[in-house]
XYZ file of C-alpha atoms in Angstrom:
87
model
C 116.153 106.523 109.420
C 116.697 109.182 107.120
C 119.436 108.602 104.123
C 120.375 111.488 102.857
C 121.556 110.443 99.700
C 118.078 108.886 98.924
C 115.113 109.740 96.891
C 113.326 106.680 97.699
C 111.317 105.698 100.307
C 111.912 101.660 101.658
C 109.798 99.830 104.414
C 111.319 96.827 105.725
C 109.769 93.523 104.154
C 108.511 92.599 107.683
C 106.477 95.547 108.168
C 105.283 96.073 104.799
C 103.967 92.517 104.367
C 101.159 93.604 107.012
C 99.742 96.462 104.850
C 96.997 95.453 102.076
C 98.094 96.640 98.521
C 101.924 94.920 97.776
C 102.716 95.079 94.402
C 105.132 93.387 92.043
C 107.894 95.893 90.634
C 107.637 95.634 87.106
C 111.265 96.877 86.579
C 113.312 95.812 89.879
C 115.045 98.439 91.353
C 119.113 98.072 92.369
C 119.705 99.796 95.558
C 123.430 99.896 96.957
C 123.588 99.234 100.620
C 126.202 100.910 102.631
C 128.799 97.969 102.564
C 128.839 99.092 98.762
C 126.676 95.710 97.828
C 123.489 95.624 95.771
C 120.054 94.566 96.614
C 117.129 94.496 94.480
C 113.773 95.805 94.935
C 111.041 93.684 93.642
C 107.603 94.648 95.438
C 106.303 98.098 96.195
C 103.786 99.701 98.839
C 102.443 102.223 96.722
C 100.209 105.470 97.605
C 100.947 104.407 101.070
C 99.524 107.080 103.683
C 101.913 107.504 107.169
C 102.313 110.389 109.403
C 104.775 111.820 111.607
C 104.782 114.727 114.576
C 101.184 115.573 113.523
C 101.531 115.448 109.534
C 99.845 113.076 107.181
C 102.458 112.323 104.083
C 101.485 110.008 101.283
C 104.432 108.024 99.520
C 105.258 104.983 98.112
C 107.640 102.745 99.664
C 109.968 100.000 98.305
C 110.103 96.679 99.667
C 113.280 95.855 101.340
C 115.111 93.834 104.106
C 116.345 96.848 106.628
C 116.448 94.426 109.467
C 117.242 97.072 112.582
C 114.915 100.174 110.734
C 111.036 99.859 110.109
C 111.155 102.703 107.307
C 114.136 105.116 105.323
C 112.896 108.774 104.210
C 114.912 109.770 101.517
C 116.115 113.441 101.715
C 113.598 114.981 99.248
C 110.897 114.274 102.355
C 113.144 116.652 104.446
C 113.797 118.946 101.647
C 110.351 119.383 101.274
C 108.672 119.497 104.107
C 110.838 121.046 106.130
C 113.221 123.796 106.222
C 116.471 122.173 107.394
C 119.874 122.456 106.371
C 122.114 119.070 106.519
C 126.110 119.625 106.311
């Protein structure tokens, strides 16, 4: 999923507990959900490697419960690598 109103990156908990290299958040991080709630994020993935279509990207990704997505891109990914317009 992409959000574009994101600059993070979040991997669902399930996922990202199989990866080595979990850390604890120092600062949690408040993310609003879309029912205009609040969760916080308390572990990171950091320096995490992933690709996509051919392309190797490197990011780190927050630790959250997405429950029906794996991963959310935030829009600077898009932005970024790609030249795309989104209305």
């Amino acid at each position: 999923m992409v959000d574009s109103g994101r600059t993070h990156y979040f991997i669902d908990d399930q996922v990202g507990q199989k990866f080595p290299g979990i850390r604890k958040l120092n600062h949690p991080l408040s993310v609003r959900i879309a029912n205009g709630g609040t969760i916080h994020c308390c572990q990171e993935l950091p320096n995490c490697t992933w690709w996509m279509q051919g392309y190797n990207f490197r990011s780190d990704f927050g630790i959250l419960p997405l429950g029906l997505y794996d991963v959310i891109l935030g829009m600077d990914w898009l932005e970024f690598f790609s030249p795309m317009q989104i209305d």
